[in-house]
Coordinates of C-alpha atoms in Angstrom, one line a residue:
Chain A
X42 CA 5.4 89.0 -128.3
X43 CA 2.3 87.9 -126.4
X44 CA 1.0 89.7 -123.3
X45 CA 2.7 87.3 -120.8
X46 CA 6.1 87.9 -122.4
X47 CA 5.6 91.6 -122.5
X48 CA 4.7 91.6 -118.8
X49 CA 7.7 89.5 -118.1
X50 CA 9.8 91.8 -120.1
X51 CA 8.6 94.9 -118.2
X52 CA 9.0 93.0 -114.9
X53 CA 12.6 92.1 -115.8
X54 CA 13.4 95.7 -116.7
X55 CA 11.9 96.7 -113.4
X56 CA 14.0 94.2 -111.6
X57 CA 17.2 95.4 -113.3
X58 CA 16.4 99.0 -112.4
X59 CA 15.6 98.1 -108.8
X60 CA 18.8 96.0 -108.6
X61 CA 20.7 99.2 -109.5
X62 CA 18.8 101.2 -107.0
X63 CA 19.5 98.6 -104.3
X64 CA 23.2 98.7 -105.1
X65 CA 23.1 102.5 -104.7
X66 CA 21.4 102.2 -101.3
X67 CA 24.1 99.8 -100.2
X68 CA 26.8 102.1 -101.5
X69 CA 25.2 105.0 -99.5
X70 CA 24.9 102.8 -96.5
X71 CA 28.5 101.7 -96.8
X72 CA 29.6 105.3 -96.9
X73 CA 27.6 106.1 -93.8
X74 CA 29.2 103.1 -92.0
X75 CA 32.6 104.5 -92.9
X76 CA 31.7 108.0 -91.8
X77 CA 30.6 106.7 -88.4
X78 CA 33.8 104.7 -88.0
X79 CA 35.9 107.6 -89.0
X80 CA 34.0 110.0 -86.5
X81 CA 34.6 107.5 -83.7
X82 CA 38.2 107.0 -84.7
X83 CA 38.7 110.8 -84.8
X84 CA 37.4 111.0 -81.3
X85 CA 39.6 108.3 -79.9
X86 CA 42.7 109.6 -81.5
X87 CA 41.8 113.3 -81.0
X88 CA 42.3 113.6 -84.8
X89 CA 40.8 117.0 -85.9
X90 CA 41.8 116.4 -89.5
X91 CA 39.9 113.2 -89.8
X92 CA 36.9 114.8 -88.0
X93 CA 37.0 117.7 -90.5
X94 CA 37.1 115.1 -93.3
X95 CA 33.9 113.4 -91.9
X96 CA 32.2 116.8 -91.8
X97 CA 33.2 117.6 -95.3
X98 CA 32.2 114.2 -96.7
X99 CA 28.6 114.4 -95.4
X100 CA 27.5 116.3 -98.6
X101 CA 28.1 113.0 -100.5
X102 CA 25.4 111.3 -98.4
X103 CA 23.0 114.2 -99.3
X104 CA 23.9 113.7 -102.9
X105 CA 23.2 110.0 -102.8
X106 CA 19.8 110.7 -101.3
X107 CA 18.8 113.1 -104.1
X108 CA 20.2 110.7 -106.7
X109 CA 18.3 107.6 -105.4
X110 CA 15.2 109.6 -104.8
X111 CA 15.2 110.7 -108.5
X112 CA 15.8 107.1 -109.6
X113 CA 12.9 105.9 -107.6
X114 CA 10.6 108.6 -108.9
X115 CA 11.6 107.8 -112.5
X116 CA 10.9 104.1 -112.0
X117 CA 7.5 104.8 -110.5
X118 CA 6.5 107.1 -113.4
X119 CA 7.9 104.8 -116.1
X120 CA 7.1 101.3 -114.7
X121 CA 4.0 102.1 -112.7
X122 CA 4.7 99.3 -110.1
X123 CA 2.1 97.9 -107.9
X124 CA 1.9 95.6 -104.8
X125 CA 5.2 94.4 -103.6
X126 CA 7.2 96.3 -106.3
X127 CA 5.7 99.5 -105.1
X128 CA 6.3 98.6 -101.5
X129 CA 10.0 97.9 -102.3
X130 CA 10.4 101.4 -103.8
X131 CA 8.6 103.0 -100.8
X132 CA 10.9 101.1 -98.4
X133 CA 13.9 102.4 -100.4
X134 CA 12.6 106.0 -100.3
X135 CA 12.1 105.9 -96.5
X136 CA 15.4 104.2 -95.9
X137 CA 17.5 106.7 -97.8
X138 CA 15.8 109.6 -95.8
X139 CA 16.9 107.9 -92.6
X140 CA 20.4 107.2 -93.9
X141 CA 20.8 110.9 -94.8
X142 CA 19.6 112.0 -91.4
X143 CA 22.0 109.5 -89.7
X144 CA 24.7 111.2 -91.7
X145 CA 23.7 114.6 -90.1
X146 CA 24.0 112.9 -86.6
X147 CA 27.5 111.5 -87.5
X148 CA 28.6 115.0 -88.6
X149 CA 27.5 116.3 -85.1
X150 CA 29.5 113.5 -83.4
X151 CA 32.6 114.3 -85.4
X152 CA 32.5 117.8 -84.1
X153 CA 33.4 116.5 -80.6
X154 CA 36.8 115.4 -82.0
X155 CA 37.5 119.1 -82.8
X156 CA 37.7 119.8 -79.0
X157 CA 40.5 118.8 -76.6
X158 CA 39.8 116.9 -73.4
X159 CA 41.9 116.3 -70.3
X160 CA 42.8 112.9 -69.1
X161 CA 39.8 112.4 -66.8
X162 CA 37.4 113.6 -69.5
X163 CA 39.1 111.2 -72.0
X164 CA 37.8 108.4 -69.8
X165 CA 34.3 109.5 -70.5
X166 CA 34.9 109.3 -74.2
X167 CA 35.6 105.6 -73.9
X168 CA 31.9 105.0 -73.2
X169 CA 31.0 107.1 -76.2
X170 CA 33.2 105.0 -78.4
X171 CA 31.9 101.8 -77.0
X172 CA 28.3 102.9 -77.6
X173 CA 29.4 104.1 -81.1
X174 CA 30.7 100.6 -81.9
X175 CA 27.5 99.1 -80.7
X176 CA 25.4 101.4 -82.9
X177 CA 27.8 100.8 -85.8
X178 CA 27.1 97.1 -85.5
X179 CA 23.4 97.8 -85.6
X180 CA 23.8 99.9 -88.7
X181 CA 25.8 97.2 -90.4
X182 CA 23.2 94.5 -89.5
X183 CA 20.2 96.5 -90.6
X184 CA 21.9 97.3 -94.0
X185 CA 22.6 93.6 -94.3
X186 CA 19.0 92.8 -93.5
X187 CA 17.9 95.4 -96.0
X188 CA 20.1 93.9 -98.8
X189 CA 18.4 90.5 -98.3
X190 CA 15.0 91.9 -97.1
X191 CA 15.4 89.5 -94.2
X192 CA 12.6 89.9 -91.6
X193 CA 14.4 87.9 -88.9
X194 CA 17.6 89.9 -89.0
X195 CA 15.4 93.1 -89.1
X196 CA 13.7 91.9 -85.9
X197 CA 17.1 91.3 -84.2
X198 CA 18.1 94.9 -85.0
X199 CA 14.7 96.1 -83.7
X200 CA 15.3 94.3 -80.3
X201 CA 18.9 95.6 -80.2
X202 CA 17.7 99.1 -80.1
X203 CA 16.4 98.6 -76.5
X204 CA 19.9 97.7 -75.4
X205 CA 21.2 100.9 -77.0
X206 CA 18.6 102.9 -75.2
X207 CA 19.7 101.4 -71.9
X208 CA 23.3 102.1 -72.7
X209 CA 22.4 105.7 -73.5
X210 CA 20.6 106.1 -70.2
X211 CA 23.6 104.7 -68.2
X212 CA 26.1 106.9 -70.0
X213 CA 23.8 110.0 -69.6
X214 CA 23.6 109.3 -65.8
X215 CA 27.4 109.0 -65.6
X216 CA 28.0 112.2 -67.5
X217 CA 25.5 114.1 -65.3
X218 CA 27.3 112.9 -62.2
X219 CA 30.6 114.1 -63.7
X220 CA 29.1 117.5 -64.4
X221 CA 27.8 117.7 -60.8
X222 CA 31.3 116.9 -59.5
X223 CA 33.1 119.4 -61.8
X224 CA 30.7 122.1 -62.9
X225 CA 33.4 123.9 -64.9
X226 CA 33.4 120.9 -67.3
X227 CA 29.7 121.3 -68.1
X228 CA 30.1 122.9 -71.6
X229 CA 32.6 120.3 -72.7
X230 CA 30.6 117.4 -71.2
X231 CA 27.4 118.7 -72.8
X232 CA 29.0 118.2 -76.2
X233 CA 29.8 114.6 -75.3
X234 CA 26.2 114.3 -74.1
X235 CA 24.8 115.5 -77.5
X236 CA 27.0 113.0 -79.2
X237 CA 25.7 110.2 -77.1
X238 CA 22.2 111.4 -77.9
X239 CA 23.1 111.4 -81.6
X240 CA 24.2 107.8 -81.3
X241 CA 20.9 107.0 -79.7
X242 CA 19.0 108.6 -82.6
X243 CA 21.1 106.6 -85.1
X244 CA 19.9 103.5 -83.2
X245 CA 16.3 104.7 -83.5
X246 CA 16.7 105.2 -87.2
X247 CA 18.2 101.7 -87.6
X248 CA 15.0 100.6 -85.9
X249 CA 13.0 102.6 -88.4
X250 CA 14.7 100.8 -91.3
X251 CA 13.9 97.4 -89.6
X252 CA 10.2 98.6 -89.7
X253 CA 10.4 99.4 -93.4
X254 CA 11.8 95.9 -94.1
X255 CA 8.8 94.4 -92.1
X256 CA 6.5 96.7 -94.1
X257 CA 7.9 95.3 -97.4
X258 CA 7.9 91.7 -96.3
X259 CA 4.5 91.7 -94.4
X260 CA 2.7 94.1 -96.8
X261 CA 1.5 96.4 -94.1
X262 CA 2.9 99.1 -91.8
X263 CA 4.5 97.7 -88.6
X264 CA 5.2 100.5 -86.1
X265 CA 4.0 98.9 -82.9
X266 CA 6.6 96.9 -81.0
X267 CA 4.3 94.0 -80.2
X268 CA 3.4 93.7 -83.9
X269 CA 7.1 93.9 -84.8
X270 CA 7.8 91.1 -82.3
X271 CA 5.0 89.1 -83.8
X272 CA 6.5 89.7 -87.3
X273 CA 9.8 88.3 -86.2
X274 CA 8.4 85.0 -84.9
Chain B
X268 CA -16.1 108.6 -124.4
X269 CA -13.0 109.7 -126.3
X270 CA -9.5 109.4 -124.9
X271 CA -9.3 113.0 -123.8
X272 CA -12.5 112.7 -121.7
X273 CA -11.3 109.5 -120.2
X274 CA -8.0 111.1 -119.2
X275 CA -9.9 114.0 -117.8
X276 CA -12.1 111.6 -115.9
X277 CA -9.1 109.8 -114.4
X278 CA -7.4 113.1 -113.6
X279 CA -10.6 114.4 -111.8
X280 CA -10.8 111.1 -109.8
X281 CA -7.1 111.6 -108.9
X282 CA -7.8 115.2 -107.9
X283 CA -10.7 114.1 -105.7
X284 CA -8.6 111.4 -104.0
X285 CA -5.7 113.8 -103.5
X286 CA -8.0 116.4 -102.1
X287 CA -9.1 113.9 -99.4
X288 CA -5.5 113.0 -98.7
X289 CA -4.6 116.7 -98.3
X290 CA -7.5 117.1 -95.9
X291 CA -6.2 114.2 -93.9
X292 CA -2.7 115.8 -93.8
X293 CA -4.3 119.0 -92.6
X294 CA -6.2 117.1 -89.9
X295 CA -3.0 115.4 -88.8
X296 CA -1.2 118.7 -88.8
X297 CA -4.0 120.3 -86.8
X298 CA -3.8 117.6 -84.2
X299 CA 0.0 118.0 -83.9
X300 CA -0.4 121.8 -83.4
X301 CA -2.9 121.1 -80.7
X302 CA -0.6 118.6 -79.1
X303 CA 2.3 121.1 -79.0
X304 CA 0.0 123.8 -77.5
X305 CA -1.2 121.4 -74.9
X306 CA 2.3 120.3 -74.0
X307 CA 3.4 123.9 -73.5
X308 CA 0.3 124.8 -71.6
X309 CA 0.9 121.7 -69.3
X310 CA 4.4 123.0 -68.6
X311 CA 3.4 126.6 -67.8
X312 CA 0.5 125.4 -65.5
X313 CA 2.4 122.5 -64.2
X314 CA -0.6 120.4 -65.2
X315 CA 0.4 116.7 -65.1
X316 CA -3.0 115.5 -66.2
X317 CA -2.9 117.5 -69.4
X318 CA 0.7 116.3 -70.0
X319 CA -0.4 112.7 -69.6
X320 CA -3.2 113.4 -72.1
X321 CA -0.7 114.7 -74.6
X322 CA 1.4 111.5 -74.1
X323 CA -1.6 109.3 -74.6
X324 CA -2.9 111.1 -77.6
X325 CA 0.4 110.7 -79.6
X326 CA -0.8 107.3 -80.9
X327 CA -3.4 109.1 -83.0
X328 CA -0.7 110.8 -84.9
X329 CA 0.9 107.4 -85.6
X330 CA -2.4 106.1 -86.8
X331 CA -2.9 109.1 -89.1
X332 CA 0.5 108.4 -90.6
X333 CA -0.3 104.8 -91.3
X334 CA -3.7 105.7 -92.7
X335 CA -2.4 108.5 -95.1
X336 CA 0.5 106.3 -96.1
X337 CA -1.9 103.5 -97.2
X338 CA -4.1 106.0 -99.0
X339 CA -1.1 107.3 -101.0
X340 CA 0.1 103.8 -101.9
X341 CA -3.4 102.9 -103.1
X342 CA -3.6 106.0 -105.3
X343 CA -0.1 105.3 -106.8
X344 CA -1.1 101.7 -107.6
X345 CA -4.5 102.6 -108.9
X346 CA -4.0 105.9 -110.7
X347 CA -0.3 105.5 -111.7
X348 CA 0.4 109.2 -111.4
X349 CA 3.4 110.9 -113.1
X350 CA 5.1 114.2 -113.1
X351 CA 3.6 116.8 -110.7
X352 CA 0.9 114.4 -109.5
X353 CA 3.5 111.9 -108.4
X354 CA 5.6 114.7 -106.8
X355 CA 2.6 115.8 -104.8
X356 CA 2.1 112.2 -103.4
X357 CA 5.9 112.1 -102.6
X358 CA 5.7 115.4 -100.8
X359 CA 2.7 114.1 -98.8
X360 CA 4.5 110.9 -97.9
X361 CA 7.6 112.7 -96.6
X362 CA 5.5 115.3 -94.8
X363 CA 3.5 112.8 -92.8
X364 CA 6.7 111.1 -91.7
X365 CA 8.0 114.4 -90.3
X366 CA 4.7 115.2 -88.7
X367 CA 4.7 111.8 -86.9
X368 CA 8.3 112.3 -85.7
X369 CA 7.4 115.8 -84.5
X370 CA 4.7 114.2 -82.5
X371 CA 7.4 112.0 -80.8
X372 CA 9.3 115.2 -79.9
X373 CA 6.1 116.8 -78.5
X374 CA 5.6 113.7 -76.3
X375 CA 9.1 114.2 -74.9
X376 CA 8.4 117.8 -74.2
X377 CA 5.2 116.9 -72.4
X378 CA 7.1 114.7 -70.0
X379 CA 8.8 117.8 -68.5
X380 CA 5.4 118.9 -67.2
X381 CA 5.3 115.7 -65.1
X382 CA 8.1 117.1 -62.9
X383 CA 8.0 119.8 -60.3
X384 CA 10.2 122.9 -60.4
X385 CA 11.0 125.5 -57.8
X386 CA 10.4 129.2 -58.3
X387 CA 13.8 129.9 -59.8
X388 CA 13.7 126.9 -62.1
X389 CA 10.2 128.1 -63.2
X390 CA 11.9 131.2 -64.6
X391 CA 13.9 129.0 -67.0
X392 CA 10.7 127.4 -68.2
X393 CA 9.5 130.7 -69.5
X394 CA 12.2 130.6 -72.2
X395 CA 11.1 127.1 -73.1
X396 CA 7.5 128.3 -73.5
X397 CA 8.6 131.3 -75.6
X398 CA 10.6 129.2 -77.9
X399 CA 7.7 126.7 -78.0
X400 CA 5.3 129.4 -79.2
X401 CA 7.9 130.5 -81.8
X402 CA 8.2 126.9 -83.1
X403 CA 4.4 126.5 -82.9
X404 CA 4.0 129.5 -85.2
X405 CA 6.5 128.0 -87.7
X406 CA 4.5 124.7 -87.6
X407 CA 1.3 126.6 -88.3
X408 CA 2.8 128.6 -91.1
X409 CA 4.4 125.6 -92.8
X410 CA 1.1 123.7 -92.7
X411 CA -0.6 126.7 -94.2
X412 CA 2.1 126.8 -96.9
X413 CA 1.6 123.1 -97.5
X414 CA -2.2 123.5 -97.9
X415 CA -1.7 126.1 -100.6
X416 CA 1.6 124.6 -101.9
X417 CA 2.9 128.2 -101.6
X418 CA 6.6 128.5 -102.3
X419 CA 7.0 132.0 -100.9
X420 CA 5.5 131.1 -97.5
X421 CA 7.6 127.9 -97.5
X422 CA 10.7 130.1 -98.0
X423 CA 9.7 132.3 -95.0
X424 CA 9.5 129.2 -92.8
X425 CA 12.8 128.1 -94.1
X426 CA 14.4 131.4 -93.0
X427 CA 12.6 131.4 -89.7
X428 CA 14.5 128.2 -88.7
X429 CA 17.7 130.1 -88.4
X430 CA 16.1 132.3 -85.8
X431 CA 14.9 129.3 -83.9
X432 CA 18.5 127.9 -84.0
X433 CA 19.8 131.1 -82.5
X434 CA 17.1 131.1 -79.8
X435 CA 18.1 127.4 -79.1
X436 CA 21.7 128.3 -78.6
X437 CA 20.9 131.3 -76.3
X438 CA 18.7 129.2 -74.1
X439 CA 21.2 126.3 -74.0
X440 CA 23.9 128.7 -72.9
X441 CA 21.6 130.1 -70.2
X442 CA 20.7 126.7 -68.9
X443 CA 24.3 125.6 -68.8
X444 CA 25.2 128.7 -66.7
X445 CA 22.4 127.8 -64.4
X446 CA 23.7 124.2 -64.0
X447 CA 27.2 125.5 -63.2
X448 CA 25.8 127.8 -60.5
X449 CA 23.6 125.1 -59.0
X450 CA 25.0 121.6 -59.8
X451 CA 22.3 119.8 -57.8
X452 CA 19.8 121.1 -60.3
X453 CA 21.6 119.4 -63.2
X454 CA 19.2 116.3 -63.7
X455 CA 16.2 118.6 -63.7
X456 CA 17.7 121.2 -66.0
X457 CA 18.9 118.4 -68.3
X458 CA 15.2 117.6 -68.9
X459 CA 14.5 121.2 -69.8
X460 CA 17.5 121.1 -72.1
X461 CA 16.2 118.0 -73.9
X462 CA 12.9 119.8 -74.4
X463 CA 14.6 122.8 -75.9
X464 CA 16.5 120.4 -78.2
X465 CA 13.2 118.8 -79.1
X466 CA 11.7 122.2 -80.1
X467 CA 14.8 122.8 -82.2
X468 CA 14.2 119.5 -84.0
X469 CA 10.6 120.4 -84.6
X470 CA 11.9 123.6 -86.2
X471 CA 14.2 121.5 -88.4
X472 CA 11.4 119.3 -89.5
X473 CA 9.2 122.4 -90.4
X474 CA 12.2 123.3 -92.6
X475 CA 12.1 119.8 -94.1
X476 CA 8.4 120.3 -95.0
X477 CA 9.3 123.7 -96.6
X478 CA 11.8 121.8 -98.7
X479 CA 9.2 119.2 -99.8
X480 CA 7.0 122.1 -100.9
X481 CA 9.8 123.5 -103.0
X482 CA 10.4 120.0 -104.4
X483 CA 6.8 119.9 -105.5
X484 CA 6.7 123.4 -106.9
X485 CA 10.1 123.5 -108.6
X486 CA 10.1 119.8 -109.7
X487 CA 13.5 119.0 -108.2
X488 CA 15.0 118.3 -104.8
X489 CA 16.0 121.5 -103.0
X490 CA 18.1 120.7 -99.9
X491 CA 20.8 123.3 -100.1
X492 CA 20.1 126.6 -98.4
X493 CA 21.3 128.8 -101.3
X494 CA 19.1 126.9 -103.7
X495 CA 16.2 127.2 -101.3
X496 CA 16.8 131.0 -101.0
X497 CA 16.9 131.2 -104.8
X498 CA 13.6 129.3 -105.0
X499 CA 12.0 131.8 -102.7
X500 CA 12.9 134.8 -104.9

């Protein structure tokens, strides 16, 4: 076997192993999407059992992170990847950290469903659910962009985060107004507020993943919004 | 030069490069500590100029993260480290991400100093400052533990986070009571609440770094509190 074949051979083993890792990232991402949907569904149907299930399932996301982290470390030690191969592993490692932390935010959101709300307060939850669906769409899109390492879709997610931030501000203002009108509701509304904040953080982390995709594709860190916008053009 | 010497030679180059990286992590950590102190000082002296300086300086933490990230990637590609050498680089990469995100939280805290508070509201800020000093101490200790890769100190920080969480809950309850008593103050108090939340997140991220230290020392991911406690014994 000459050197070229050997290097091809190593590269194809690397590719196979990375394919498996990517499948695991997608499985982890799929579980997170399901968790977010279940948390929102638990809130809209006031379903404490489903909320508890979301809280209990979070450990699976932690386990995925540990498993994929170990796989990546093994590949680096065994295959000694460089250039874009190494960048891909780094993008995976950063992505799974964000996915795991998004899981923690979803768990916090699910806790809201463990409380009971009166009819007026229920109205406020509708905004939370709408924002949740918006952020869920972002998560879906960024995982899709990650699967294809597609810079243009990553850029779309990056821009979408600004809309989520505006939605977050509008809902926060509304909830504060409600608290001022009915101060006794403050503790309950605060929990809704934390959930809205958690959704905003999930949006931020989707934006992070969009940056990792740009880092992989462009070969350098892109953390500045003007650079990211230039990357998407 | 025989093989042993060569490997020693490579290993000493690796050590020199990692020493430089560690110094950079400590410089980044030192800057973050200073930022947190300045943000708290800006709040206690109602010093808008200092607060603005904190906000403007945050970009330096982002630049450190990019610089150290690139250094680590270069070392991985060039030195192809394995086992504990690779774990050290991974611990550095994760740590700088947390340090950069803590910088974002500090920037949010500094924004509170841009507002004016009446005498009664000022009293509430005292608790924020106390918690800030507590978290600042944790940050200092975890950076110290990181510099020495000291598992026992890391464990102490890990335990400290529980106290910060309790402090956070106590302050949150106090602020909510204040909001109920004086609903017009809600928007202002909300900003204090977000800052307290930011401090709690900084504490969480100190705990993350303690976990990375355990990961490096023990050779496996430690993300469960009972495991972490066992690691510290």
